[in-house]
Each structure stands twice: as C-alpha cells, then as structure tokens.
Short mmCIF file of C-alpha atoms in Angstrom, two decimals:
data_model
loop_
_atom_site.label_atom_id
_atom_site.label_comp_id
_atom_site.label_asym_id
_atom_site.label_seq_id
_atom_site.Cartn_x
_atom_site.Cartn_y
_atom_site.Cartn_z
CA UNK V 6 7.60 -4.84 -28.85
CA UNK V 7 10.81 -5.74 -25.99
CA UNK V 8 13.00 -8.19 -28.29
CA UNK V 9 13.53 -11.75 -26.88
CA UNK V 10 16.78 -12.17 -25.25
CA UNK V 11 18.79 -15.59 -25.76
CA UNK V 12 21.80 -16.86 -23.99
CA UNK V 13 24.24 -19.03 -26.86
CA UNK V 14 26.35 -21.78 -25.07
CA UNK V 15 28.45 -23.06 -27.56
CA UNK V 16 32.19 -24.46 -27.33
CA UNK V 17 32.90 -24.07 -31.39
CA UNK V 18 33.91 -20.45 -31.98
CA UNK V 19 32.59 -20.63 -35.86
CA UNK V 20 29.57 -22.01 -35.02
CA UNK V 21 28.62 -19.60 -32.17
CA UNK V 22 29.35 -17.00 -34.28
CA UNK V 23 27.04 -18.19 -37.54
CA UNK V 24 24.27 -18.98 -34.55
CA UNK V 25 24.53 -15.05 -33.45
CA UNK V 26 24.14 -13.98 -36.90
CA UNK V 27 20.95 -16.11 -37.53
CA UNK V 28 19.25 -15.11 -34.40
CA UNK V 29 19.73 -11.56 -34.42
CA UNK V 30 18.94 -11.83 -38.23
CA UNK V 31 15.35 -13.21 -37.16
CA UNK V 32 14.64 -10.41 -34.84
CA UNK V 33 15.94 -11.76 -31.54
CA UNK V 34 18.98 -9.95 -28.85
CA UNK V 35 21.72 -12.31 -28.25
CA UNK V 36 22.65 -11.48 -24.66
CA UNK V 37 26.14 -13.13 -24.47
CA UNK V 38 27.72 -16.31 -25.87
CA UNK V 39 29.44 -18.37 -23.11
CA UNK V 40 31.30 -22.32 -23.42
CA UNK V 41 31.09 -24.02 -20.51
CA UNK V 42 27.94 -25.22 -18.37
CA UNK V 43 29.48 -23.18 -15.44
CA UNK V 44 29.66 -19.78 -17.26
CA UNK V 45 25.74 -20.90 -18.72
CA UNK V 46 24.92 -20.57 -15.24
CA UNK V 47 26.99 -18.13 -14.13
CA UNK V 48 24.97 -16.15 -17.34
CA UNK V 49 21.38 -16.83 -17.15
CA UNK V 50 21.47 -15.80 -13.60
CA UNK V 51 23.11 -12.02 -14.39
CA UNK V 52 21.46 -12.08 -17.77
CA UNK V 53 18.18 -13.53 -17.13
CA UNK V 54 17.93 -14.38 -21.17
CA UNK V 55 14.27 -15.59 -22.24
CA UNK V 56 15.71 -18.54 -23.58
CA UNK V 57 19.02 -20.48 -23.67
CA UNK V 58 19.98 -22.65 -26.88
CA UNK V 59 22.78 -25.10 -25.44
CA UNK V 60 25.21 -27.62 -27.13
CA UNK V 61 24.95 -30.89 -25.68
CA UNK V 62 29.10 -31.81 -25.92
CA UNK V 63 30.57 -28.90 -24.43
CA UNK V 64 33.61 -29.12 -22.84
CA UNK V 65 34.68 -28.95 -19.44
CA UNK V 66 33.60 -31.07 -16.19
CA UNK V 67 29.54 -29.98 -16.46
CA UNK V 68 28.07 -31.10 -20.02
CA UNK V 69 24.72 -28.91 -21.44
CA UNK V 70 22.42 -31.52 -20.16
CA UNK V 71 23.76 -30.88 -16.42
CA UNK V 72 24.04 -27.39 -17.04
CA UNK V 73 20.38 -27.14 -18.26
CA UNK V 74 19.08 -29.00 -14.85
CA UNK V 75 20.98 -26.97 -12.94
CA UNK V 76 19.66 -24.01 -14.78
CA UNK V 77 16.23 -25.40 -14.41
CA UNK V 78 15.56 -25.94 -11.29
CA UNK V 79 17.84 -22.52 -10.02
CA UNK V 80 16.23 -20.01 -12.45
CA UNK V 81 13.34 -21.97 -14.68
CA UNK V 82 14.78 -20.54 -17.83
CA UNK V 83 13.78 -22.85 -21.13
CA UNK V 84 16.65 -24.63 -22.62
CA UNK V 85 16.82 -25.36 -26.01
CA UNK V 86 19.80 -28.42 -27.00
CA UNK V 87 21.99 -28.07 -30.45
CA UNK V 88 23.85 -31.02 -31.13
CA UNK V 89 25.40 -33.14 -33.96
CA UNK V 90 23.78 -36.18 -33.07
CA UNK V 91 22.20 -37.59 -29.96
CA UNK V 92 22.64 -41.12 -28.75
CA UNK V 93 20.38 -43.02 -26.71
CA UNK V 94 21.74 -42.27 -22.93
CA UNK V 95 22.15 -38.70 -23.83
CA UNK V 96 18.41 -38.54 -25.31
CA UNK V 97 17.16 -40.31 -21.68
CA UNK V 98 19.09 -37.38 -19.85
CA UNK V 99 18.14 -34.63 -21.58
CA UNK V 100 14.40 -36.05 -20.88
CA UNK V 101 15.08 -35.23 -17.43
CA UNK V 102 15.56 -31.77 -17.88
CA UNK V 103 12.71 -30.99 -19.68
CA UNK V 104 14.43 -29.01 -22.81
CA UNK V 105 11.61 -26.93 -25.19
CA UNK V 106 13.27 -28.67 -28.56
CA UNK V 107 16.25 -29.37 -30.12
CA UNK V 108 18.21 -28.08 -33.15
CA UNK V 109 20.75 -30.57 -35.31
CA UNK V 110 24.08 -29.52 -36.56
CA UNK V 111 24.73 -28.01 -38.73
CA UNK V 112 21.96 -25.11 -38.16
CA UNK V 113 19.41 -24.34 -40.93
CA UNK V 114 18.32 -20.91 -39.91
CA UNK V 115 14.15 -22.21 -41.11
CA UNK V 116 14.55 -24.93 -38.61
CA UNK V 117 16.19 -22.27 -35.76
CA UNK V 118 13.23 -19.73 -36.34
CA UNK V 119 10.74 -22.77 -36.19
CA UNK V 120 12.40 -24.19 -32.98
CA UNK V 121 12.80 -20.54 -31.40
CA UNK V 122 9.63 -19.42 -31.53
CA UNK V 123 8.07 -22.65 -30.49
CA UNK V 124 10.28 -22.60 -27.64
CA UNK V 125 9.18 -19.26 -26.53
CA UNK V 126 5.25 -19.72 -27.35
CA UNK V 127 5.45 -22.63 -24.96
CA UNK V 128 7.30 -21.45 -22.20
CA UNK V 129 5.34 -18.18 -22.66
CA UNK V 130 1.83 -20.41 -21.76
CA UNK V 131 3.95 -22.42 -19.10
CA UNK V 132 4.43 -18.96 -17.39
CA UNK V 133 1.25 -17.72 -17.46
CA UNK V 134 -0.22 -21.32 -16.68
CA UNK V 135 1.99 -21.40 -13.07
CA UNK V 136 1.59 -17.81 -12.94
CA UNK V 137 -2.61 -18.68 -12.66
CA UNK V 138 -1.58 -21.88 -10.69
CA UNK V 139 0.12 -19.82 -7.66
CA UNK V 140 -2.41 -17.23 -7.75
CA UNK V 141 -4.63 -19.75 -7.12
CA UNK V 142 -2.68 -21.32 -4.06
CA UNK V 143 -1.82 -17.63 -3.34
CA UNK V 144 -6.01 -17.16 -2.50
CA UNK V 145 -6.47 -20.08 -0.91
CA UNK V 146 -3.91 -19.80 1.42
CA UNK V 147 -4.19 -15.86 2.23
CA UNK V 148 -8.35 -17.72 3.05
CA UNK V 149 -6.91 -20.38 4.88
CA UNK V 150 -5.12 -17.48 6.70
CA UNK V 151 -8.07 -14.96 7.40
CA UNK V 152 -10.19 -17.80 8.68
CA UNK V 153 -7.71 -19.15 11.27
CA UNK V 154 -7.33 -15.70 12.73
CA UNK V 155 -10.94 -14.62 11.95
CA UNK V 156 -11.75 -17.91 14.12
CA UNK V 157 -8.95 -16.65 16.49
CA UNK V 158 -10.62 -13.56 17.51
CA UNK V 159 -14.36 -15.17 17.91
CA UNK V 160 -15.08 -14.77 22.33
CA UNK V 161 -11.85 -13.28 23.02
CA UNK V 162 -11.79 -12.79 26.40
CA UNK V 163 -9.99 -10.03 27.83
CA UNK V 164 -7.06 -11.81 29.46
CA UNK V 165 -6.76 -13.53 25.86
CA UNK V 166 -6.87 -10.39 23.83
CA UNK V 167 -3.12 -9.61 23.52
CA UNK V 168 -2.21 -13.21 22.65
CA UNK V 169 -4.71 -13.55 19.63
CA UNK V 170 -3.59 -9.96 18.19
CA UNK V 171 0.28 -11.49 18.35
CA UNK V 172 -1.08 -14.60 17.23
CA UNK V 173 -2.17 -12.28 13.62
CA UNK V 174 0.68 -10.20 13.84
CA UNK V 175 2.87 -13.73 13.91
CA UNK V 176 0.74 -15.46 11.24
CA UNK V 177 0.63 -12.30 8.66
CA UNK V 178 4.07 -11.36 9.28
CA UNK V 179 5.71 -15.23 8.28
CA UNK V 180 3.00 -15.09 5.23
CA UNK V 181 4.40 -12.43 3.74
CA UNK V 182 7.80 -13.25 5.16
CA UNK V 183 8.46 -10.06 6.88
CA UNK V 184 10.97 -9.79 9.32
CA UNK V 185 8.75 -8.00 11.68
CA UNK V 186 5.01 -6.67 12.55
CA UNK V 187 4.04 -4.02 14.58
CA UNK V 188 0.92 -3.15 16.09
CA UNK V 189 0.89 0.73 17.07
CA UNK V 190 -1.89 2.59 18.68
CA UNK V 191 -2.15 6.62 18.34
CA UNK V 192 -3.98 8.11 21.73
CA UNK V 193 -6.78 9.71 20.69
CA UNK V 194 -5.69 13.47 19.80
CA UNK V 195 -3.30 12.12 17.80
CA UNK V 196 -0.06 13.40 19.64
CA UNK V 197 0.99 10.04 20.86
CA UNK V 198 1.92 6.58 19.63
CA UNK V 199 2.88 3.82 21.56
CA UNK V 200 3.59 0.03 20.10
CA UNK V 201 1.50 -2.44 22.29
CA UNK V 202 2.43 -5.65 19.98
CA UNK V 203 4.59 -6.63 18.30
CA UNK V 204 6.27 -9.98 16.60
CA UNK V 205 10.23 -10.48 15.14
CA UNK V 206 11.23 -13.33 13.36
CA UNK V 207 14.55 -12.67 15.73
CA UNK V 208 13.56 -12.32 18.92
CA UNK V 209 16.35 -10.30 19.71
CA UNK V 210 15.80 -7.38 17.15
CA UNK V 211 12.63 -6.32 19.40
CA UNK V 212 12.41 -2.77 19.06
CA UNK V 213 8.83 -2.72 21.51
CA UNK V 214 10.58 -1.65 24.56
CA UNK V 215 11.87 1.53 22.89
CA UNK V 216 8.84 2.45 20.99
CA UNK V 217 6.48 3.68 23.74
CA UNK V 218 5.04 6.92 24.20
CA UNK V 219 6.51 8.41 21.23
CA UNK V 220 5.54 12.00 19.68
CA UNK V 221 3.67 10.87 16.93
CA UNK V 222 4.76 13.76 15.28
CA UNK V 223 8.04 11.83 14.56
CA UNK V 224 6.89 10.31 12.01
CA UNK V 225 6.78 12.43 9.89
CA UNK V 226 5.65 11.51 6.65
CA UNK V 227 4.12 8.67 7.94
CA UNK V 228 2.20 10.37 9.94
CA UNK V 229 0.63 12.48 6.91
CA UNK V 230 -0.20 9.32 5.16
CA UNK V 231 -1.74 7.40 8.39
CA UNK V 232 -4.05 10.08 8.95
CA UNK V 233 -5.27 10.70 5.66
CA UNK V 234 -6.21 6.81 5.63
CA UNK V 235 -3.46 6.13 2.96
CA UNK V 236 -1.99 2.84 3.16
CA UNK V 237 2.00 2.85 2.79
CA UNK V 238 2.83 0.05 0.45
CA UNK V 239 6.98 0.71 -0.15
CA UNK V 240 8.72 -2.34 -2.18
CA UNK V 241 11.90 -0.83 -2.61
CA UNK V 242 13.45 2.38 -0.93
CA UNK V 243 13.46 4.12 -4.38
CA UNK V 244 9.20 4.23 -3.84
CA UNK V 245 9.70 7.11 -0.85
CA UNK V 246 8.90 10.34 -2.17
CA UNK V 247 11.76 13.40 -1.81
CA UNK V 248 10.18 14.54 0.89
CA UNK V 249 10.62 11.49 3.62
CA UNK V 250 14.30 11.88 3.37
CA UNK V 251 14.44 11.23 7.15
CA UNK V 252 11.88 8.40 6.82
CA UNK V 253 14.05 6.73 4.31
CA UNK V 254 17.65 7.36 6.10
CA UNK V 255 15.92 5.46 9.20
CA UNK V 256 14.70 2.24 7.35
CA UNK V 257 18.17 1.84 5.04
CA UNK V 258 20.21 2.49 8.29
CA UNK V 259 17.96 -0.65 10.03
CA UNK V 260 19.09 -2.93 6.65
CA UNK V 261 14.89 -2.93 6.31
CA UNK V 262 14.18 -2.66 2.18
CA UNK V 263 10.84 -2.59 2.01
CA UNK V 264 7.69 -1.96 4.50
CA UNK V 265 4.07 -1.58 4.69
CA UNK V 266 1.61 0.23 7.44
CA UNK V 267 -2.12 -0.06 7.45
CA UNK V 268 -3.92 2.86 9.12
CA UNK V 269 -6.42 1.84 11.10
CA UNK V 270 -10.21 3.80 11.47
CA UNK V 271 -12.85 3.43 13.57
CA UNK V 272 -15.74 6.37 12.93
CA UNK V 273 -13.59 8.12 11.18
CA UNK V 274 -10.76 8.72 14.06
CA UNK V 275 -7.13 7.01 13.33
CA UNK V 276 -6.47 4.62 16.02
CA UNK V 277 -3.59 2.99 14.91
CA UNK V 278 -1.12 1.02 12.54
CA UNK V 279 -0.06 -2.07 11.42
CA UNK V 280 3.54 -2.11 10.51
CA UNK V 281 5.61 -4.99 8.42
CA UNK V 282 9.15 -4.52 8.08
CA UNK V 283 10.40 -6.92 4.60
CA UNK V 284 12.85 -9.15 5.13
CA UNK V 285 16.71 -7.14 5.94
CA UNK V 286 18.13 -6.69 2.85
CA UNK V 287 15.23 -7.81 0.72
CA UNK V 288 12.48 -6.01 -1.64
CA UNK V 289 8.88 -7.66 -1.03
CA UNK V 290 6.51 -6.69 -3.40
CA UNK V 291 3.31 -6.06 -0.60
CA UNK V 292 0.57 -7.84 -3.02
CA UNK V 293 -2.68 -5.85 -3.21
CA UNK V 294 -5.00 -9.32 -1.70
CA UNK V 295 -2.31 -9.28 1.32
CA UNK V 296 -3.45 -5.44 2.29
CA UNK V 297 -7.23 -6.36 1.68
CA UNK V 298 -6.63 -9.24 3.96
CA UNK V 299 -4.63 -6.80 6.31
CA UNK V 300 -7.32 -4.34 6.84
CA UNK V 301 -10.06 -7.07 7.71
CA UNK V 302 -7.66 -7.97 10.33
CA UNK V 303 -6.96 -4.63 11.28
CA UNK V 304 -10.93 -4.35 11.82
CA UNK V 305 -10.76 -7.50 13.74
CA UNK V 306 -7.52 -6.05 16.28
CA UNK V 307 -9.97 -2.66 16.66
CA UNK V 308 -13.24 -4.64 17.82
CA UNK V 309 -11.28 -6.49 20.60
CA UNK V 310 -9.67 -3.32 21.72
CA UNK V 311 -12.58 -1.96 22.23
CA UNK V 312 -14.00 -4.88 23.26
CA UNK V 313 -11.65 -5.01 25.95
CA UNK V 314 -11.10 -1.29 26.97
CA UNK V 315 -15.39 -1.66 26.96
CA UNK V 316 -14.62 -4.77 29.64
CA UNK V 317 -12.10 -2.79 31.72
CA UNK V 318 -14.30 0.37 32.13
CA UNK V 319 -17.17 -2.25 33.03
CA UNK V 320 -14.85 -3.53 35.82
CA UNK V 321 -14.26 -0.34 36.81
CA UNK V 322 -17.22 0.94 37.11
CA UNK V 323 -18.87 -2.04 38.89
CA UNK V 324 -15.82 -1.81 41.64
CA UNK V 325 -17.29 1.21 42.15
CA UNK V 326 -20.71 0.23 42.46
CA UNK V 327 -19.56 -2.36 44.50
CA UNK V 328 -17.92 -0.06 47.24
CA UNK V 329 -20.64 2.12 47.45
CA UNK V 330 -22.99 -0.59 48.00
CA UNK V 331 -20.67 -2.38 50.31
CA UNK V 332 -20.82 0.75 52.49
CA UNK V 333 -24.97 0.72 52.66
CA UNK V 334 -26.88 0.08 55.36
CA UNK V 335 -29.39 -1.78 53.22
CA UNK V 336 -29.19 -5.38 51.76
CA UNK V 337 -28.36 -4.73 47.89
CA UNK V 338 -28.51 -6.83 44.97
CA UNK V 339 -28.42 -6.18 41.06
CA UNK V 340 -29.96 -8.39 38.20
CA UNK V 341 -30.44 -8.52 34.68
CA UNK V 342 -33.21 -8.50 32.78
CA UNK V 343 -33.08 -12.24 32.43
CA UNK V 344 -33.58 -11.77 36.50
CA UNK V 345 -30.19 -13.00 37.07
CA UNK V 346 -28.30 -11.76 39.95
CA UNK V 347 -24.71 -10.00 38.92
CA UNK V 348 -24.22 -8.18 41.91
CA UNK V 349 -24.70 -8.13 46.12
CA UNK V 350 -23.31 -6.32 49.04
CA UNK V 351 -21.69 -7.80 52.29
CA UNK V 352 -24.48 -6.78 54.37
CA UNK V 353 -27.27 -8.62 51.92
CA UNK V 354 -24.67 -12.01 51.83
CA UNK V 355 -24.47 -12.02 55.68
CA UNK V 356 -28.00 -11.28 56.31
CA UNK V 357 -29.36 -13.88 54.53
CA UNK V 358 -26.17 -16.44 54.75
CA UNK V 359 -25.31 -16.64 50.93
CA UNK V 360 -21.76 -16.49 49.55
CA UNK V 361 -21.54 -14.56 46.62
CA UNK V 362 -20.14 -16.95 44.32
CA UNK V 363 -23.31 -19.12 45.13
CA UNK V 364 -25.35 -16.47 44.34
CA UNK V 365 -23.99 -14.96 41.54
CA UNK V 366 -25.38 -16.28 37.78
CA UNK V 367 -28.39 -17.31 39.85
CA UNK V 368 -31.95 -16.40 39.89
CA UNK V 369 -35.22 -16.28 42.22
CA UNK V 370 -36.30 -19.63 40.82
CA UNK V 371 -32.99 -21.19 42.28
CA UNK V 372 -33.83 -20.03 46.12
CA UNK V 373 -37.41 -19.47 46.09
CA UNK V 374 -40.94 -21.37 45.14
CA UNK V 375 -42.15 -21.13 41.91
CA UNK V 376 -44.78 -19.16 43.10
CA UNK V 377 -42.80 -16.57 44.57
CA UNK V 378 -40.39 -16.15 42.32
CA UNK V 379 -42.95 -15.80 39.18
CA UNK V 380 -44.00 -12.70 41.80
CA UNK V 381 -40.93 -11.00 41.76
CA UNK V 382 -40.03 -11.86 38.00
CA UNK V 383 -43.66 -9.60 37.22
CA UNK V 384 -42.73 -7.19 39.24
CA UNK V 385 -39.33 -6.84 37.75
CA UNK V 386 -40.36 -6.63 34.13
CA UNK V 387 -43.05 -4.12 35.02
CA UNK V 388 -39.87 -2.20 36.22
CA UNK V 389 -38.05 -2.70 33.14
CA UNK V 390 -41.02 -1.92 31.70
CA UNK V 391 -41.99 1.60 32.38
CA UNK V 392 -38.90 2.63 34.15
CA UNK V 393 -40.64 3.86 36.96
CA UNK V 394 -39.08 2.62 40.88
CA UNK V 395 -41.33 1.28 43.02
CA UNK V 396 -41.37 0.76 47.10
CA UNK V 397 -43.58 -2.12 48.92
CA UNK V 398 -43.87 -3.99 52.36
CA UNK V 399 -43.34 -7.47 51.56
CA UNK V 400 -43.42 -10.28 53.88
CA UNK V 401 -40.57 -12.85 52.69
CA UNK V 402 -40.35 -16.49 53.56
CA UNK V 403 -36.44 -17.18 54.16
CA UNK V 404 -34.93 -20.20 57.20
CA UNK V 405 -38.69 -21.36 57.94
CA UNK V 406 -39.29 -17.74 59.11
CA UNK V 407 -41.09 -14.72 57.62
CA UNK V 408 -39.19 -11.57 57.57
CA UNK V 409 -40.89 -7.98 56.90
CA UNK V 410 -39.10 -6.48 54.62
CA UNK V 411 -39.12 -3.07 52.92
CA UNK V 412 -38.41 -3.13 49.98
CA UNK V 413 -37.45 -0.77 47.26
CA UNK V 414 -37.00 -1.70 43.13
CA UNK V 415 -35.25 0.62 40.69
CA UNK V 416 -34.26 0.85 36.97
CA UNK V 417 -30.88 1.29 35.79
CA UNK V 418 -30.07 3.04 32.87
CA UNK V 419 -27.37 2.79 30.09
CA UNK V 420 -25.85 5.25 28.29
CA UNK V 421 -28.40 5.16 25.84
CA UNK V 422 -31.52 5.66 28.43
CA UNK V 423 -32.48 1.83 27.98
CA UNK V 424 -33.03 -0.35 31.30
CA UNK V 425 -30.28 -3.02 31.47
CA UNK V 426 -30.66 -4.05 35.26
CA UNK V 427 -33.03 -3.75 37.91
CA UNK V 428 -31.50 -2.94 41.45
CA UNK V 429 -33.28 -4.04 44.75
CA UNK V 430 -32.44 -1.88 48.13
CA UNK V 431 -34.35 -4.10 51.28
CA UNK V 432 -34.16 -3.33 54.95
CA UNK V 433 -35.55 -6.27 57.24
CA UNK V 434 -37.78 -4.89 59.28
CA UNK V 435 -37.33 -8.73 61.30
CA UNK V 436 -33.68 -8.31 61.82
CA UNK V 437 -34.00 -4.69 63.02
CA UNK V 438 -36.58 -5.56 66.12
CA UNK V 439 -34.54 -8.31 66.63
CA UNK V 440 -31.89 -6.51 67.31
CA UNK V 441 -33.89 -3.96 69.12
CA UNK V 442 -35.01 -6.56 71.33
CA UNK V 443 -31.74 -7.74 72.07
#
C-alpha cells in the first residue's frame, strides 16, 4: 500500500525535525519541510502531499491560517494546525479555513498518529463524497446536453441542417472544453475526406478551408482506426502507439495535447468523423459517458445527412419530372395518396386558370362538389390499390361549362415497388374543338 505523503511547515528547526522523525516512524513519507506560508504553497502545489500539518505562528508576512486558505481553495489539500496555544481570534480564523484537527505543542507522537489518521480518513470520504457529487452533476449535465441537441435535430429542415450540426459540434466541443470540433465526411469508397463543419473556440484558428478533398489515405493511422470502428480516445501524446509517429509530430507541432475522433457507421460503411482537438497545451482526459454521448450524436448528424441528401435527390428528381411534364401536350397533375396535389404542368395551370401555389397542398374537395370529388377519391384508391392504370371519357364540370375530357390515371412506384402517388394525364376534348372551330 502507496505511503501517505505529508508536507511539514514549521519555522522551529528542532521541532520540524522531532515532527519528521515521528511521522515517518508511524509509517507515513514526509515530502519536504518548508517555513513560511509562501514556500507551503509554493510546496503543496509541486508536491501535491496528502496532507499538510502547519504551525499557526510562522514567520514571515503570510501566517499558517492564511497559508492554509490559500492552500484550500488553490489545491483542496487538508491542513492540519500545530500550535502552542490558540487564542480566541486565531481559533475564529482558522474556522474559516476548514483545518481536519489540530495538534498542541509540544507533540506527543499518540496524539500525532490519532490526529493523522483522522485527518486522512476524513478527507479520504470528503474525496470520494465530491468525487460522487460531480459525477452526479457530471450526468445531469452531459443529459441536459443530449436533450438540447437531441431536441435540436427534431424537423430539421434542409436549409437548417448545417446550423443544428454546428450547433452540436459548438455545444460538445465547450462541454468538454476542447479547443475545436470537426465534423469530417469520407466519400463513399473511402479515398476521400472532406471537413463540412466545423467549430473553434478562436475563430481565427479555422483550419475548414484547408481541409477539403483530402486523400484520406493521409491519415494514416487514423485512418486504420476509423475504419475498423475504433474510437481514438488520446489524453496525452504519450497514448499514440510507435507507429503514428507522423500522426503525433502533426498534433505536438499544432500545440494540440490531447484529441478524440468518433467514427461514424451507417450499415456498416464509415461515413465519417467527429474530431475534438483538447485545449492547446492541455491533457483532457475524454471521459467514457462524453464518447457514449458523442456517438448518439454522431447517429443524430448521420440521419439528417441523409435526411437531407434524401431531400436534395427528391428535388432533383421532381425538377426533372417537372420539365418533362412541362414539355407535354397533356394537362398533368400528381397527388398523394392522401389525394393531395404536389405537382402540375403549365399547360394544366393555364387551361384551367389555377396558379400553382393555389393549387398545390390542395385536394378535389377544395375545387369540386362533394359528390365529385368522393368520385375521383374511389377511383384513385382503386389505383393505389391494384396498381393497375386506367383510361376513361369523363365529362367534367369546370367555369359553369362541361368539358369532355380524356382522361388517363397511373400508379407511381417507389423504389421499393409500393404506390406513393397517383399521376393524372387529361386532354380536353372541349378545348381542342374549340380551337378547331376557331
């Protein structure tokens, strides 16, 4: 078992000396004996002793009781007070600072060991009492956390997409108090990385400019551990193994100590990182609740992605659709299965004097009688149905005239071979002999 270290502060040369004896006589390492309040400090910071047994009346400008305050609230190291007597003001200061016991001049080395060990059984449950105390805030604010971006990332639109993931990146990134996060995504035969997001606690260190279109084969090590799903959890440079040499040389050179990147896997295929950079010149120790929090919001960042690449190619393709209906010489229009309309050509908004935007979101039931529509909302769910098109004569009620109207009803199909719209081609047989006539 590690001996208890103590720190002796003690003006009196004899008596320092007896007090080093009787300590390291009862099983305890005496780390350095010091005689002023400014060397105590100066001591329990480099020395970081497990407990401190300081004279009251030592000389210089800082007494023990000051030095013990100081010592408290800087480094939280118990403080024990030997003295020859204590009057009243001195016993109403020394309250303040909270000392684990005192010891009377001269020493008996029964009532040291008794005051020692109580002083170290204490502050031994005092640790381990805050130590359960800031896990607990620790949980409860890593929840706090999740939730807030969790709730962040609920409806994202695709316009808002980017500014919730910087949002996390932001939010993670000061809770861990990281100097900077990164969010990288790997193209999808893993030969190229590019960093789409990215937050600095100094705006000026932004590295996302630079960090685009990169060989992903330049990283290296990294680059091993990302795709084999490893997390890299690195607290101190001494953690990289022999063989990310350059890895290493790159993050000293930046001033960065310590870093962590989450790979992140959907089905099985890497699509990206998250990257946190510790604060310059500081070792974070990357707590294992941090990462689990990490990779739900790494699952979060992946569903809006995909979300919004899903939203682009749906954009795409119904520009698309759009131009080649634009270009028929049929009135067009698309609904859902909830028989709302989503989609018209020029030639069906100019025959029948709609504007899209008043006819898109709409149904039958908003332009026609209830009669009619419930017609056309059978005939579309037969559609929908059995997936079979079908092709009819219908004579249609529209500006207190009936128009003949040939009309032809078709399923669409998704990917998956299920019916997701219903697509009506008409040609007015009205208009036509109208024109004809004319």
């Amino acid at each position: 078992m590690e001996k208890a270290k103590i720190l002796i502060v003690e003006d009196e040369a004899i008596i320092a000396m007896e007090m080093e004896s009787q300590i390291q006589g009862l099983g305890y390492e005496v780390t350095s004996i010091v005689d002023t309040g400014e060397k105590a400090i100066s001591k329990a910071e480099s020395d970081k002793p497990d407990l401190i047994i300081m004279d009251i009346r030592i000389k210089g400008e800082m007494d023990g009781i000051d030095a013990a305050e100081v010592i408290r609230k800087r480094f939280g190291i118990p403080v024990v007070f030997s003295t020859a007597y204590l009057d009243e003001e001195r016993i109403e200061r020394a309250k303040i600072t909270m000392p684990f016991g005192y010891v009377l001049k001269p020493i008996q080395e029964r009532d040291l060991k008794v005051t020692i060990e109580m002083a170290l059984y204490v502050s031994k449950v005092d640790a381990e009492r805050r130590k359960a105390e800031n896990l607990v805030k620790f949980r409860l604010e890593l929840e706090k956390m999740t939730n807030e971006i969790s709730t962040s990332f609920v409806n994202t639109k695709g316009d808002k997409i980017d500014e919730v993931i910087n949002f996390a990146l932001k939010k993670t990134a000061e809770f861990a108090s990281a100097s900077r996060s990164s969010l990288f995504q790997v193209s999808d035969d893993l030969k190229i990385i590019s960093n789409s997001n990215e937050w600095c606690a100094n705006s000026t260190d932004s590295q996302i400019a630079l960090l685009q279109n990169i060989p992903f084969s330049t990283f290296g090590w990294h680059r091993e551990q990302l795709i084999k799903n490893q997390t890299i959890a690195l607290s101190k440079l001494e953690d990289y193994p022999p063989e990310a040499r350059g890895e290493k040389e790159w993050i000293e050179k930046h001033g960065y100590r310590s870093l962590l990147f989450i790979p992140l896997f959907m089905q099985s295929q890497l699509k990206g990182t998250l990257g946190f950079y510790g604060e310059i010149g500081k070792e974070v120790t990357w707590a294992s609740e941090f990462i689990d929090m990490l990779i739900i919001v790494g699952s979060l960042i992946l569903n809006v992605l995909e979300r919004k690449q899903a939203e682009i190619n749906e954009l795409k393709i119904k520009n698309q659709l759009q131009n080649v209906i634009d270009n028929s010489m049929s009135n067009i229009v698309l609904k859902d299965l909830d028989g709302r309309f989503f989609l018209a050509n020029q030639k069906f908004e100019k025959e029948f004097g709609i504007p899209k935007k008043e006819f898109i979101g709409k149904t039958n039931y908003d332009f026609l009688t209830k009669e009619l529509a419930d017609k056309y909302r059978k005939q579309d769910q037969m559609i929908a149905k059995t997936g079979e098109s079908t092709t009819k004569r219908e004579e249609f009620p529209w500006n207190d005239e009936i128009h003949t109207l040939i009309v032809r009803k078709s399923p669409l199909f998704d990917s998956d071979g299920a019916v997701y719209a219903i697509s009506m081609e008409s040609l007015n047989l009205t208009q036509i002999n109208k024109i004809n006539i004319n």
